[in-house]
Coordinates of C-alpha atoms in Angstrom, one line a residue:
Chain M
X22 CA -36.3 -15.4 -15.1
X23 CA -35.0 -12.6 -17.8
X24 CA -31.9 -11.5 -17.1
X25 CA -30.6 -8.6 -19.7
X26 CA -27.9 -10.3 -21.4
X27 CA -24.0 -8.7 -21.3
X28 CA -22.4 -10.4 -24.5
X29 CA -19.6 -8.2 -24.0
X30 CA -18.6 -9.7 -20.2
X31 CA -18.6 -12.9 -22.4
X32 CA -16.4 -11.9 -25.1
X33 CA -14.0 -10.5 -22.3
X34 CA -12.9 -13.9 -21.4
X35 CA -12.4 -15.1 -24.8
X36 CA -8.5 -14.7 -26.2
X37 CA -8.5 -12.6 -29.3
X38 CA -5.7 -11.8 -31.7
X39 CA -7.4 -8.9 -33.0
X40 CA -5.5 -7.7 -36.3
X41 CA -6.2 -3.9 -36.2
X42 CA -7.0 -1.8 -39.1
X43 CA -7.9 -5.2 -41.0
X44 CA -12.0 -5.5 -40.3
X45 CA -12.4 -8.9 -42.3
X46 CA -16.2 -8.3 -42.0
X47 CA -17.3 -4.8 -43.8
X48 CA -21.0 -4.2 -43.9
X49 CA -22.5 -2.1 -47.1
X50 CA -23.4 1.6 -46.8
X51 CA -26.6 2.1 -45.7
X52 CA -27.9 -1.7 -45.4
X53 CA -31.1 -3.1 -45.4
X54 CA -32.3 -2.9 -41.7
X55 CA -35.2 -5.6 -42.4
X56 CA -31.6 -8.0 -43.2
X57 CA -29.7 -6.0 -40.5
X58 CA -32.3 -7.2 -37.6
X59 CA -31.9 -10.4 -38.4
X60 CA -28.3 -10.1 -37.1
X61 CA -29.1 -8.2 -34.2
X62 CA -30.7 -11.2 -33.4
X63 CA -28.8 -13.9 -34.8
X64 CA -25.1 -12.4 -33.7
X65 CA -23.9 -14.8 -31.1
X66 CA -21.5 -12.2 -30.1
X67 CA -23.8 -9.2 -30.5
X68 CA -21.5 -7.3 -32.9
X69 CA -24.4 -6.1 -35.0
X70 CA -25.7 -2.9 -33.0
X71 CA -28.2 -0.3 -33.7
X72 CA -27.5 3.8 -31.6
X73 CA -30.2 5.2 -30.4
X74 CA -31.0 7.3 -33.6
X75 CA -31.3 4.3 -34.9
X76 CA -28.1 4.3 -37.0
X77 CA -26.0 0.8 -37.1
X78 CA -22.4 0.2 -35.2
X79 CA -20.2 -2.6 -36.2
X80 CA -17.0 -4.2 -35.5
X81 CA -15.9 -7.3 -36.4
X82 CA -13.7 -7.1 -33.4
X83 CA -14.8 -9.7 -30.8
X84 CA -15.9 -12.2 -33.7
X85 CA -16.5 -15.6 -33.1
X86 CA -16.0 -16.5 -36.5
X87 CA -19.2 -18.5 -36.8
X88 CA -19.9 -17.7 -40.0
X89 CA -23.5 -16.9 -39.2
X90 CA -24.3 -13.7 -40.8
X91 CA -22.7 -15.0 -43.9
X92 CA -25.1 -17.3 -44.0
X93 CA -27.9 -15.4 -42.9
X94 CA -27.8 -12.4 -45.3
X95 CA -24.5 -13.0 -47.1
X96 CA -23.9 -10.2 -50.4
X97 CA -27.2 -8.8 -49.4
X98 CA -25.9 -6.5 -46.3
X99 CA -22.1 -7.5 -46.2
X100 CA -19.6 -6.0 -48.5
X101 CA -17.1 -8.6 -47.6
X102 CA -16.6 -11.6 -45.3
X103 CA -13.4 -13.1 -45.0
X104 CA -11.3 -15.7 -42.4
X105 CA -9.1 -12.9 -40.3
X106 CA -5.5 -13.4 -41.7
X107 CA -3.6 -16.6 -40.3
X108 CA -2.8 -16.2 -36.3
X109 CA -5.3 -13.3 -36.2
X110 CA -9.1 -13.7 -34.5
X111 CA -10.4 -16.0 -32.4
X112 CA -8.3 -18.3 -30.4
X113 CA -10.2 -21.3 -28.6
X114 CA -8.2 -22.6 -25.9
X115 CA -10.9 -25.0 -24.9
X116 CA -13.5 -25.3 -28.1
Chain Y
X6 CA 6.9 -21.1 -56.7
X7 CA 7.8 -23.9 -54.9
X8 CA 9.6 -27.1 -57.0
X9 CA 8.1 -29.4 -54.9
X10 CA 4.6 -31.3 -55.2
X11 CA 3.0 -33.0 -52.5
X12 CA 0.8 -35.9 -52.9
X13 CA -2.4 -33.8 -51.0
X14 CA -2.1 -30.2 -49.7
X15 CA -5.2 -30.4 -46.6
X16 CA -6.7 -27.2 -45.8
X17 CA -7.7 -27.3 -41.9
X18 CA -6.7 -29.0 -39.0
X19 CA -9.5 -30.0 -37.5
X20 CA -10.6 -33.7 -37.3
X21 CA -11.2 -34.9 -41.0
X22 CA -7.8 -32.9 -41.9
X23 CA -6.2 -34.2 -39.1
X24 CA -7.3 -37.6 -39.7
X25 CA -7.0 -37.5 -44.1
X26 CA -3.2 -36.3 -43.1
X27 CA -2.6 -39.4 -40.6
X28 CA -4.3 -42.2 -42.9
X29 CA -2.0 -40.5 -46.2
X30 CA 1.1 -40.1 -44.3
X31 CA 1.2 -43.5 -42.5
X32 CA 0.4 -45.4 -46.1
X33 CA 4.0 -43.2 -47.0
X34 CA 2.2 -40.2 -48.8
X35 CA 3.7 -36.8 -48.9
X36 CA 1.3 -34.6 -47.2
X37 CA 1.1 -31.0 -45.8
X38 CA -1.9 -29.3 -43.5
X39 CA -2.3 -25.6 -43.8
X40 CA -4.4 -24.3 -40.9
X41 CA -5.2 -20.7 -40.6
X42 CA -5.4 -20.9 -36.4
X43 CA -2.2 -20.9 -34.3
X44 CA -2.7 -24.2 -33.3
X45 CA -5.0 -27.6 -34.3
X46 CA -8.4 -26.8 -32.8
X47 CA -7.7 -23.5 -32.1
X48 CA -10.2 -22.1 -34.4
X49 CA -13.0 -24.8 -33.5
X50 CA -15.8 -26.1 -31.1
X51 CA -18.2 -29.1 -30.5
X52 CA -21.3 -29.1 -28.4
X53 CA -19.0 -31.6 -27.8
X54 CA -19.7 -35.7 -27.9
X55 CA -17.6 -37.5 -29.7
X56 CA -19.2 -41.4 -31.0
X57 CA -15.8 -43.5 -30.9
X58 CA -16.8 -46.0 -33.5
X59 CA -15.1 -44.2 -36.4
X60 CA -11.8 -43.3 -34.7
X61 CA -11.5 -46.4 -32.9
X62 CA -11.3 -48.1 -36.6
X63 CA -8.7 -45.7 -37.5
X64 CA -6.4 -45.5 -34.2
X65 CA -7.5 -48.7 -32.4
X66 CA -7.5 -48.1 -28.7
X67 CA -7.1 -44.2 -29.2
X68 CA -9.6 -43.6 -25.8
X69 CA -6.6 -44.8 -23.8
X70 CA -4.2 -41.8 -25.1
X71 CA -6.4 -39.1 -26.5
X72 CA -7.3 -36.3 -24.1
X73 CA -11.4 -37.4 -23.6
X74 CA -13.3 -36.2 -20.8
X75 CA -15.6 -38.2 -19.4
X76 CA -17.3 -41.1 -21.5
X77 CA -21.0 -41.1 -21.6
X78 CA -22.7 -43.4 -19.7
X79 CA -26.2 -40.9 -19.0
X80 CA -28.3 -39.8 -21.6
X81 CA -31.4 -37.5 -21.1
X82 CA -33.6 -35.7 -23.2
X83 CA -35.6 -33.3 -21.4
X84 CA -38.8 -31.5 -22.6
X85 CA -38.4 -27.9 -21.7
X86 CA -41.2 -25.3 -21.5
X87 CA -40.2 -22.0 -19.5
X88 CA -41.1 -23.4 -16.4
X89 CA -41.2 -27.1 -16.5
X90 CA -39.4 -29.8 -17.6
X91 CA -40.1 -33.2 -18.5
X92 CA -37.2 -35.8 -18.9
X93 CA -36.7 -38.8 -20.0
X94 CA -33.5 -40.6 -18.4
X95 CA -31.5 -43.3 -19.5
X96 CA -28.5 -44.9 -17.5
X97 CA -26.2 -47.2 -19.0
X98 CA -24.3 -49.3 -16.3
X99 CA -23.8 -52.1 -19.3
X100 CA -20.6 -53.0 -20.1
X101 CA -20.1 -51.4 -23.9
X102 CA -17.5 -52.2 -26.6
X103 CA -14.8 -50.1 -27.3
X104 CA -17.0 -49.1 -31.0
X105 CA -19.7 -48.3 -28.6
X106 CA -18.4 -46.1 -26.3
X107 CA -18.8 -42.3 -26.4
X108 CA -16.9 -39.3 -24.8
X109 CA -17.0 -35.5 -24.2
X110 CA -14.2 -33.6 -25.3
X111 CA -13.0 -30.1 -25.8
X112 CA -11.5 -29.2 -29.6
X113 CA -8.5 -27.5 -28.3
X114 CA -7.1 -30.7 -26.6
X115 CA -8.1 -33.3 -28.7
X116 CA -7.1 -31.8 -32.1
X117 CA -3.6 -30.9 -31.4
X118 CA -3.3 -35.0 -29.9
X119 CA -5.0 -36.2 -33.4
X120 CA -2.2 -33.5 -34.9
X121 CA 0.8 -34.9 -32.8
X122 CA -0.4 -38.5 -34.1
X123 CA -0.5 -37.5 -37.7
X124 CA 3.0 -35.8 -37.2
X125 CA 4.4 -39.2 -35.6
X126 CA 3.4 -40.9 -38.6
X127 CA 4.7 -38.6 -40.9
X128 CA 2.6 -35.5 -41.8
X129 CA 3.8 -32.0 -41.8
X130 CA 2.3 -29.0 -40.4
X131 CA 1.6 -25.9 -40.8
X132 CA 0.1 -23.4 -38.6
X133 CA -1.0 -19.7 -38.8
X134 CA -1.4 -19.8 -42.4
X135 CA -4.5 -18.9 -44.1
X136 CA -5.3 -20.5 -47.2
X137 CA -6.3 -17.4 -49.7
X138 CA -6.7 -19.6 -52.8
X139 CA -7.0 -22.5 -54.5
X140 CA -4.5 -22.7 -57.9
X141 CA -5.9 -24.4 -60.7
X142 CA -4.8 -24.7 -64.0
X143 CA -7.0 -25.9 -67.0
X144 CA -9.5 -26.4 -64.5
X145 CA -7.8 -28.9 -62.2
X146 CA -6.5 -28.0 -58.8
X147 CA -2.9 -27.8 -58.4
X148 CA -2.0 -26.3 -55.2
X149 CA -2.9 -23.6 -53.0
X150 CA -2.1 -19.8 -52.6
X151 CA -1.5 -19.1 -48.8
X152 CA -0.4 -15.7 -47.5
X153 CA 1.5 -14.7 -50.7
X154 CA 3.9 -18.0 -51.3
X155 CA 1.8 -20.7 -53.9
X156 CA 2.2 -24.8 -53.3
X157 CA 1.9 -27.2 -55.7
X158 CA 0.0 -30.4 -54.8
X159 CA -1.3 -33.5 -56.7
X160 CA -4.4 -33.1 -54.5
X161 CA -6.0 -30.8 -52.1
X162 CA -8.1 -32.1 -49.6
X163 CA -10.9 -29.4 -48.4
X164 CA -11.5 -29.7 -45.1
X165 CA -12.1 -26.4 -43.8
X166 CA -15.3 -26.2 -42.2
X167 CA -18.8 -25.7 -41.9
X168 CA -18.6 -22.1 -44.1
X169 CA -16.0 -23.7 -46.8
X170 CA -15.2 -20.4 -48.4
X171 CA -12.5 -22.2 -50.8
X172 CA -15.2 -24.7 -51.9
X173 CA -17.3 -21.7 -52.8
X174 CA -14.9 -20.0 -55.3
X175 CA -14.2 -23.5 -56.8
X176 CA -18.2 -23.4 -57.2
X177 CA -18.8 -27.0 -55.4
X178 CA -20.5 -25.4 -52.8
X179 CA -23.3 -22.5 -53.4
X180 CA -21.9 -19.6 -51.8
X181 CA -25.4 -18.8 -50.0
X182 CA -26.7 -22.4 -48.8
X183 CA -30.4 -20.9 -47.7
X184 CA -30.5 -20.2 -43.9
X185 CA -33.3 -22.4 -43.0
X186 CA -30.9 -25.3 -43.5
X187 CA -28.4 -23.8 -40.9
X188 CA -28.4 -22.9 -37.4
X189 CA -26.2 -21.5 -34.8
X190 CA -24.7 -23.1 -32.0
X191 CA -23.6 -20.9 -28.8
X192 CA -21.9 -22.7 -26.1
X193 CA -20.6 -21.2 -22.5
X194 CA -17.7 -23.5 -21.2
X195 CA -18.1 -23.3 -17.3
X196 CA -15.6 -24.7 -14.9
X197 CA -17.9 -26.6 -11.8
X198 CA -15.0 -28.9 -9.1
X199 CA -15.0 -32.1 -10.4
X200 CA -17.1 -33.3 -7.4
X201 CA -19.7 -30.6 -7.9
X202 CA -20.2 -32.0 -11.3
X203 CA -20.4 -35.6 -10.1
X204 CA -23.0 -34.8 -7.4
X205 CA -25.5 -32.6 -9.6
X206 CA -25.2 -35.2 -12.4
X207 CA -25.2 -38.2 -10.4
X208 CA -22.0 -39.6 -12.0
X209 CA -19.1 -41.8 -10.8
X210 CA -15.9 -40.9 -11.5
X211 CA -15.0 -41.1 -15.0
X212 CA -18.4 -41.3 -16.5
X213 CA -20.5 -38.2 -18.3
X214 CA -23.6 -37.1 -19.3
X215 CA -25.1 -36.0 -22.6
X216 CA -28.4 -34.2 -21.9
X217 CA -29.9 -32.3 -24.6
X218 CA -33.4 -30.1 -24.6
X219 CA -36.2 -29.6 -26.7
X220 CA -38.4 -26.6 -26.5
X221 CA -37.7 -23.5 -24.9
X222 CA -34.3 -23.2 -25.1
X223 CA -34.2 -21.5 -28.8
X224 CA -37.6 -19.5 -28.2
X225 CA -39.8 -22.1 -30.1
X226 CA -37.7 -22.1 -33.2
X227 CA -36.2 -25.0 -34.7
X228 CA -33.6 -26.2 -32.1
X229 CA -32.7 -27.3 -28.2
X230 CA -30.5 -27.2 -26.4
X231 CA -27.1 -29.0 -24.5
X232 CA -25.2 -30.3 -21.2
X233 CA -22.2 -31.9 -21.8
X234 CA -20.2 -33.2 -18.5
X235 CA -16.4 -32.9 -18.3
X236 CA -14.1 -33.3 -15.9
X237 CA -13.8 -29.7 -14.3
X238 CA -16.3 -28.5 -16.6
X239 CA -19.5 -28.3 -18.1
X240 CA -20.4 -27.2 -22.2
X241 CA -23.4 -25.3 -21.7
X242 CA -25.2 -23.9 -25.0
X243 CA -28.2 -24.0 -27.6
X244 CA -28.6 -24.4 -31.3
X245 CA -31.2 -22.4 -33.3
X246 CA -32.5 -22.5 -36.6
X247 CA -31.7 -19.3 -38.1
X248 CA -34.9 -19.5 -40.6
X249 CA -37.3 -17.5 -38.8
X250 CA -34.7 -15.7 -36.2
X251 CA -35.7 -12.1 -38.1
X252 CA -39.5 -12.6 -36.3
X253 CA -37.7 -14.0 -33.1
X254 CA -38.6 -12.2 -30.0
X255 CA -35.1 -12.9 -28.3
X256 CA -31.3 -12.7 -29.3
X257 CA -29.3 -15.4 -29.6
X258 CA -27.5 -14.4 -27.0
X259 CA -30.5 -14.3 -24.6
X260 CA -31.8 -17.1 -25.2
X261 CA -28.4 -18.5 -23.6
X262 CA -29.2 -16.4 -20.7
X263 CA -32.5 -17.3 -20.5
X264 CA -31.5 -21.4 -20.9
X265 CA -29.0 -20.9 -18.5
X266 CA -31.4 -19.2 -15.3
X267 CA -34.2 -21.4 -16.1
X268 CA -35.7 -22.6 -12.4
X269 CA -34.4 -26.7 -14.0
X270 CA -31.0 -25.4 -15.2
X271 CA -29.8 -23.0 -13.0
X272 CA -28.8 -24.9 -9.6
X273 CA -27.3 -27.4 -12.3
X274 CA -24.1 -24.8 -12.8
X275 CA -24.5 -22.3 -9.7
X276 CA -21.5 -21.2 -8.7
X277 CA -20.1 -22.1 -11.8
X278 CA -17.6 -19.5 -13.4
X279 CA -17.3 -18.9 -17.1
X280 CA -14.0 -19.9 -19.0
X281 CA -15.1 -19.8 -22.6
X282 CA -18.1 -18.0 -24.8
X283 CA -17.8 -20.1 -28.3
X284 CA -20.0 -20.3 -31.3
X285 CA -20.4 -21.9 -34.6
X286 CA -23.0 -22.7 -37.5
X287 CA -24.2 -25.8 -37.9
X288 CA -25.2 -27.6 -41.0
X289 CA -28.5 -28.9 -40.3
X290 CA -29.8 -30.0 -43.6
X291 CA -28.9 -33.7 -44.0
X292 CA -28.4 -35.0 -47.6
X293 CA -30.2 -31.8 -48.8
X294 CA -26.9 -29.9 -48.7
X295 CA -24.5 -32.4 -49.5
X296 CA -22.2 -30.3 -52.2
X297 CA -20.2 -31.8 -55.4
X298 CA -17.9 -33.9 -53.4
X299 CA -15.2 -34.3 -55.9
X300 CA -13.7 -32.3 -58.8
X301 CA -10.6 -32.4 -60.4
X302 CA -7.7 -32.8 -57.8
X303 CA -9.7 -31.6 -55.3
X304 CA -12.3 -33.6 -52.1
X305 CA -14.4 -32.1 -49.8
X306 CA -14.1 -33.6 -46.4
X307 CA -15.8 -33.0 -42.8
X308 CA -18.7 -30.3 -42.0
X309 CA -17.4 -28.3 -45.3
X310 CA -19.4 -31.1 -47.2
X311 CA -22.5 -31.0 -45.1
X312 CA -21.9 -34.3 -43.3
X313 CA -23.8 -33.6 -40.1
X314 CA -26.8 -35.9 -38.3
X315 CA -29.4 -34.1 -35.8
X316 CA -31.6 -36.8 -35.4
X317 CA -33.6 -35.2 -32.0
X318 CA -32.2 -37.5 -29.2
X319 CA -28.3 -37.3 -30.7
X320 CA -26.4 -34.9 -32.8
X321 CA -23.4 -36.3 -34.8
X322 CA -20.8 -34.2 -36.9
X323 CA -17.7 -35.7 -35.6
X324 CA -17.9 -39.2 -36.1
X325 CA -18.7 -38.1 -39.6
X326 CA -16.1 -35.5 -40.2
X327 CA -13.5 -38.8 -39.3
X328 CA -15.2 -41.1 -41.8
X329 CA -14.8 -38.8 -44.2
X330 CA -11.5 -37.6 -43.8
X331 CA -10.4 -40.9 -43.8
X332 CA -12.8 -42.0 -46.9
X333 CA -10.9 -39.1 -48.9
X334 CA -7.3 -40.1 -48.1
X335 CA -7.8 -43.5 -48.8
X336 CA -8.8 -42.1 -52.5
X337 CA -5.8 -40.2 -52.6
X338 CA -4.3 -43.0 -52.5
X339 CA -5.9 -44.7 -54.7
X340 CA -5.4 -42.0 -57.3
X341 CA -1.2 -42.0 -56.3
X342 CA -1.1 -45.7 -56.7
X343 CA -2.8 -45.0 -60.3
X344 CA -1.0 -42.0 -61.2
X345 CA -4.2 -40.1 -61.9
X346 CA -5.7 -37.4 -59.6
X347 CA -8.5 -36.4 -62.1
X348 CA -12.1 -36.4 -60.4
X349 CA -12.2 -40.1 -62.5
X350 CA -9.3 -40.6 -60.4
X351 CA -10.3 -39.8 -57.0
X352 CA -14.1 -41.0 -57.8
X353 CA -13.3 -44.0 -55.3
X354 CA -14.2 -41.2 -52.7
X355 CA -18.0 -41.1 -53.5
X356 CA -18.1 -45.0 -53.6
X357 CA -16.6 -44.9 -50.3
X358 CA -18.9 -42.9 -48.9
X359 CA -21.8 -44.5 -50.2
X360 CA -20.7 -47.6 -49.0
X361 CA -19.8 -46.3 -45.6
X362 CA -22.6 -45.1 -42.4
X363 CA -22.4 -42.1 -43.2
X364 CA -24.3 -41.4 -46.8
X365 CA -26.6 -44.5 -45.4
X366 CA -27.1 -42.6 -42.4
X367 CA -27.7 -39.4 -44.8
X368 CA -29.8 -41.2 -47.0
X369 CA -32.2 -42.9 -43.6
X370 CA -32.8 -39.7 -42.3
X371 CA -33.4 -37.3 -45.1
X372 CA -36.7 -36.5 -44.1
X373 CA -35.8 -35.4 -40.8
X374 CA -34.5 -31.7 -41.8
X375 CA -38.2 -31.1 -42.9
X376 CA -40.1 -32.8 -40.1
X377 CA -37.8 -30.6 -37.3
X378 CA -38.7 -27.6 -39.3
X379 CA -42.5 -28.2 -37.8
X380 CA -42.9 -25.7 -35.1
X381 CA -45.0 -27.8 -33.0
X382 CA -42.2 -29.7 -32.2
X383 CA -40.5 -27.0 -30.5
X384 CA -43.1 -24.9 -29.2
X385 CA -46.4 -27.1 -29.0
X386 CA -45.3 -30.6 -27.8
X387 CA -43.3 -29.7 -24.5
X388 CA -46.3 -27.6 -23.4
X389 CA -48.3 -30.8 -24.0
X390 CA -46.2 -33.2 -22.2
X391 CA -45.8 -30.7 -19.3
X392 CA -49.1 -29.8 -19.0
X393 CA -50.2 -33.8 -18.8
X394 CA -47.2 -34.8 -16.2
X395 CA -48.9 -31.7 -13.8
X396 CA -52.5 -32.6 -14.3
X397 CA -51.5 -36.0 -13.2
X398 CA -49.2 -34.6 -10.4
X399 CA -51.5 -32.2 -9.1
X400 CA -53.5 -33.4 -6.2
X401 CA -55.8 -30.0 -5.0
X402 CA -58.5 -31.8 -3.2
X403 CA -60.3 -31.4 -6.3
X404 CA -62.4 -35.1 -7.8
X405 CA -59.9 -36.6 -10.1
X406 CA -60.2 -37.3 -13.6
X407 CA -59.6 -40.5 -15.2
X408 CA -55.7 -40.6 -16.5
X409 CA -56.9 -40.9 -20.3
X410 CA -59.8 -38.0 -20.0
X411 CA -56.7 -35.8 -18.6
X412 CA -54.3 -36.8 -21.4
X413 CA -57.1 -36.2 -24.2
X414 CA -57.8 -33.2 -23.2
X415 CA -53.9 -32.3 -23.5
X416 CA -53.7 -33.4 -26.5
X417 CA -56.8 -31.8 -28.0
X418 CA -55.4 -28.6 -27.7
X419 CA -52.5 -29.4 -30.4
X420 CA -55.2 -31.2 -32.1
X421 CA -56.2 -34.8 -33.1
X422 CA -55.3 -34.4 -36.6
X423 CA -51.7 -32.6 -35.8
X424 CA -50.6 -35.3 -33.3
X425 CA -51.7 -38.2 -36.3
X426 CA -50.5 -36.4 -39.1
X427 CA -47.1 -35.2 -36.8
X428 CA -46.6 -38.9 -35.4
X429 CA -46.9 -40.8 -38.7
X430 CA -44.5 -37.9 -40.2
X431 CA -42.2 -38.3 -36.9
X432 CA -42.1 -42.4 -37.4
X433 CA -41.4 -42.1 -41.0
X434 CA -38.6 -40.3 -40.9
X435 CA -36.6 -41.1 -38.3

């Protein structure tokens, strides 16, 4: 029944706005990987990646703006979370 | 800064802005909605059902204009283990009132319609701003501070969403509500032929289905998951608890996946192709979360103030997010026929509220949040049920069983005490 999931193919047909240079989600230096897994998991749109030396890769590009891993871990592992800027980010032509 | 003061400054144009700016400007108030998306709706999603009752009060007859669906006339609720399903089916071929009826709907329609009828009456717009900040002054709101230019308002109406970051740095909402009181909603929007949809649901033309799923959908956690019929479409998707999603063995994501090929789902959407991949949190927690609903010049409207309702066999958030949108321009009215815009002032709001269905609702169901936190319910039960409906479907040549020795033996293996202790719990709060 398990397929391996491809969040990315997903993403791919959502329309994005994406305002570069301006991340609006920065994670802290070195975070807490017991609070970074739960993202791995939780990330709808699979932002929150780990290499395979085990060190993280994040972009906030591709963000559904769900507001999950504020939630989740909020100051613990994120150095900021903020909206994009007006017109940028997500853009749901269905919702 | 600008000269000019508007009666309420709304941040959010989703439905309870929408519908606060419609009720204030048609009574003659001066009112401006900031929202940060290029267009009403454009930064939202619903699993997506919409209960008519509470619009229908406000726009009587809206069903007729607004860009619905399909309204719901099938409801099932199917227990889901990874390879079986039980459901329980419900057609309604009755003849409902127009406060009875129910439709699915997709955000980036209807929003911009409930937009458009708050701009006929009177409401301005404005799009593509983000709201930075809220002004105060002597601790009373004033206004707002969006990309660089500051507004003045008698009032601002918050209505900004399930993560209300503006409500946060006023302090009327905890900046980290716990995460066992939230969960996440992931939804595929996948575009079936309109007669494709009709056959595999069994619908006639213009009628939908709301089917929702307990069990495997979100791994055993808290959670299930969703069908919604449209008319060229289907919203697909699951909500989980994210309380224990650090131990879960699955993504998110997979879980979606894994919902979507199950042997009971897949032939439901084969073919099927993929026009949208949304997500959202959802407030989970009932009462339990309800924030400080009014301060000095300033309301909390919508999902930013917690008003949601999973009761198991519906999910509401909309009908609520209406109520309260209108329940909060009514008090700005209030406060402008009074001159006074203090929390005193604007206090009608809470009476409102707890007058209308949807603290009563709150208030009836206030257990729930705790009872669906019991992992049996997602994990346990639906095994249960499935493994009774094969025992009594299995005929192997083997002697049979009487139908009661087969169920008790079922239920034995959640335990006596569990199913007692689980019903009486179930019962009482729902």
């Amino acid at each position: 029944m398990s397929e391996i999931v491809n969040v990315d193919v997903k993403l791919a047909t959502n329309k994005f706005h994406v305002d570069e240079g301006h991340q609006h989600i920065i994670l802290k230096d070195n975070p807490d990987m017991n609070e970074y897994r739960k993202l791995i998991n939780a990330c709808p749109a699979g932002l929150y990646k780990l290499d395979e030396d085990g060190s993280v890769r994040f972009d906030s590009a591709g963000c559904l703006e769900c507001g999950t891993c504020k939630f989740l871990c909020g100051d613990t592992i994120l150095e900021k979370w903020e909206y994009p800027r007006g017109t940028f980010g997500i853009e749901y032509r269905y919702g | 800064m600008s000269e000019e003061s508007f009666d309420a400054i709304i941040v959010g144009a989703g439905l309870a802005g929408c519908v606060a700016a419609y009720v204030l400007a048609k009574a003659g108030a001066d009112v401006l909605v900031i929202e940060r998306g290029n267009y009403a709706g454009s930064k939202n999603m619903t699993g997506g059902r919409l209960y008519a009752h509470s619009l229908e009060s406000i726009i009587p007859g809206f069903a007729k204009e607004a860009p619905l669906e399909r309204k719901v006339t099938k409801e099932k609720v199917t227990f889901l283990t990874d390879d079986t399903g039980v459901t329980l089916d419900y057609h309604n071929g009755r003849e409902q009132t127009s406060v009875e009826e129910s439709y699915t709907l997709l955000r980036g329609d209807f929003d911009q319609w409930l937009m458009a009828k708050a701009e006929e009456v009177g409401a301005q717009f404005i799009t593509g701003i983000r709201v930075d900040e809220i002004l105060t002054q002597d601790g009373k709101v004033i206004g707002v501070k969006a990309d660089g230019d500051e507004l003045l308002s008698k009032s601002v109406i918050l209505a900004e969403g399930v993560n209300p970051v503006l409500a946060e740095q006023l302090g009327m909402v905890k900046p980290k509500v716990k995460a066992d009181v939230m969960a996440v909603g992931v939804k595929e929007l996948i575009e079936l032929p309109q007669e494709v949809i009709q056959d595999r649901f069994n619908l006639n033309n213009d009628e939908g289905c709301a089917w929702l799923f307990a069990g495997s959908p979100a791994n055993g956690l808290m959670g299930g998951g969703f069908i919604y019929t449209n008319k060229t479409s289907v919203s697909l998707g699951l909500v989980c608890g994210l309380h224990d999603i650090g131990t879960s063995s699955k993504t998110v994501p997979q879980m979606l996946e894994d919902f979507k090929n199950h042997s009971m789902i897949k032939p439901l959407i084969e073919g099927g192709k993929l026009l949208e991949y949304s997500a959202h949190v959802v407030p989970e927690a009932g009462i339990h979360m309800v924030p400080q609903l009014v301060g000095d010049g300033v309301l909390i409207t919508g999902d930013a103030a917690g008003f949601c309702l999973n009761i198991g066999y519906t999910v509401r958030g909309m009908d609520l997010a209406i109520a309260s949108g209108e329940a909060a321009a009514k008090a700005v009215l209030t406060a402008r026929e009074n001159n006074d815009f203090s929390a005193e002032g604007l206090s009608s709001y809470q009476s409102l509220l707890e007058d209308s269905f949807i603290m009563k609702d709150l208030k009836l169901y206030k257990n729930l949040p705790e009872f669906m936190g019991n992992p049996r319910i997602f994990n346990q039960y639906p095994k249960m049920v499935a493994d009774i409906m094969q025992s009594m479907f299995t005929v192997d040549g083997s002697a049979s069983q009487p139908l009661r020795k087969t169920i008790m033996k079922h239920c034995k293996e959640v335990g006596y005490m569990n199913l007692i202790k689980d019903g009486i719990k179930g019962v009482t709060s729902i």
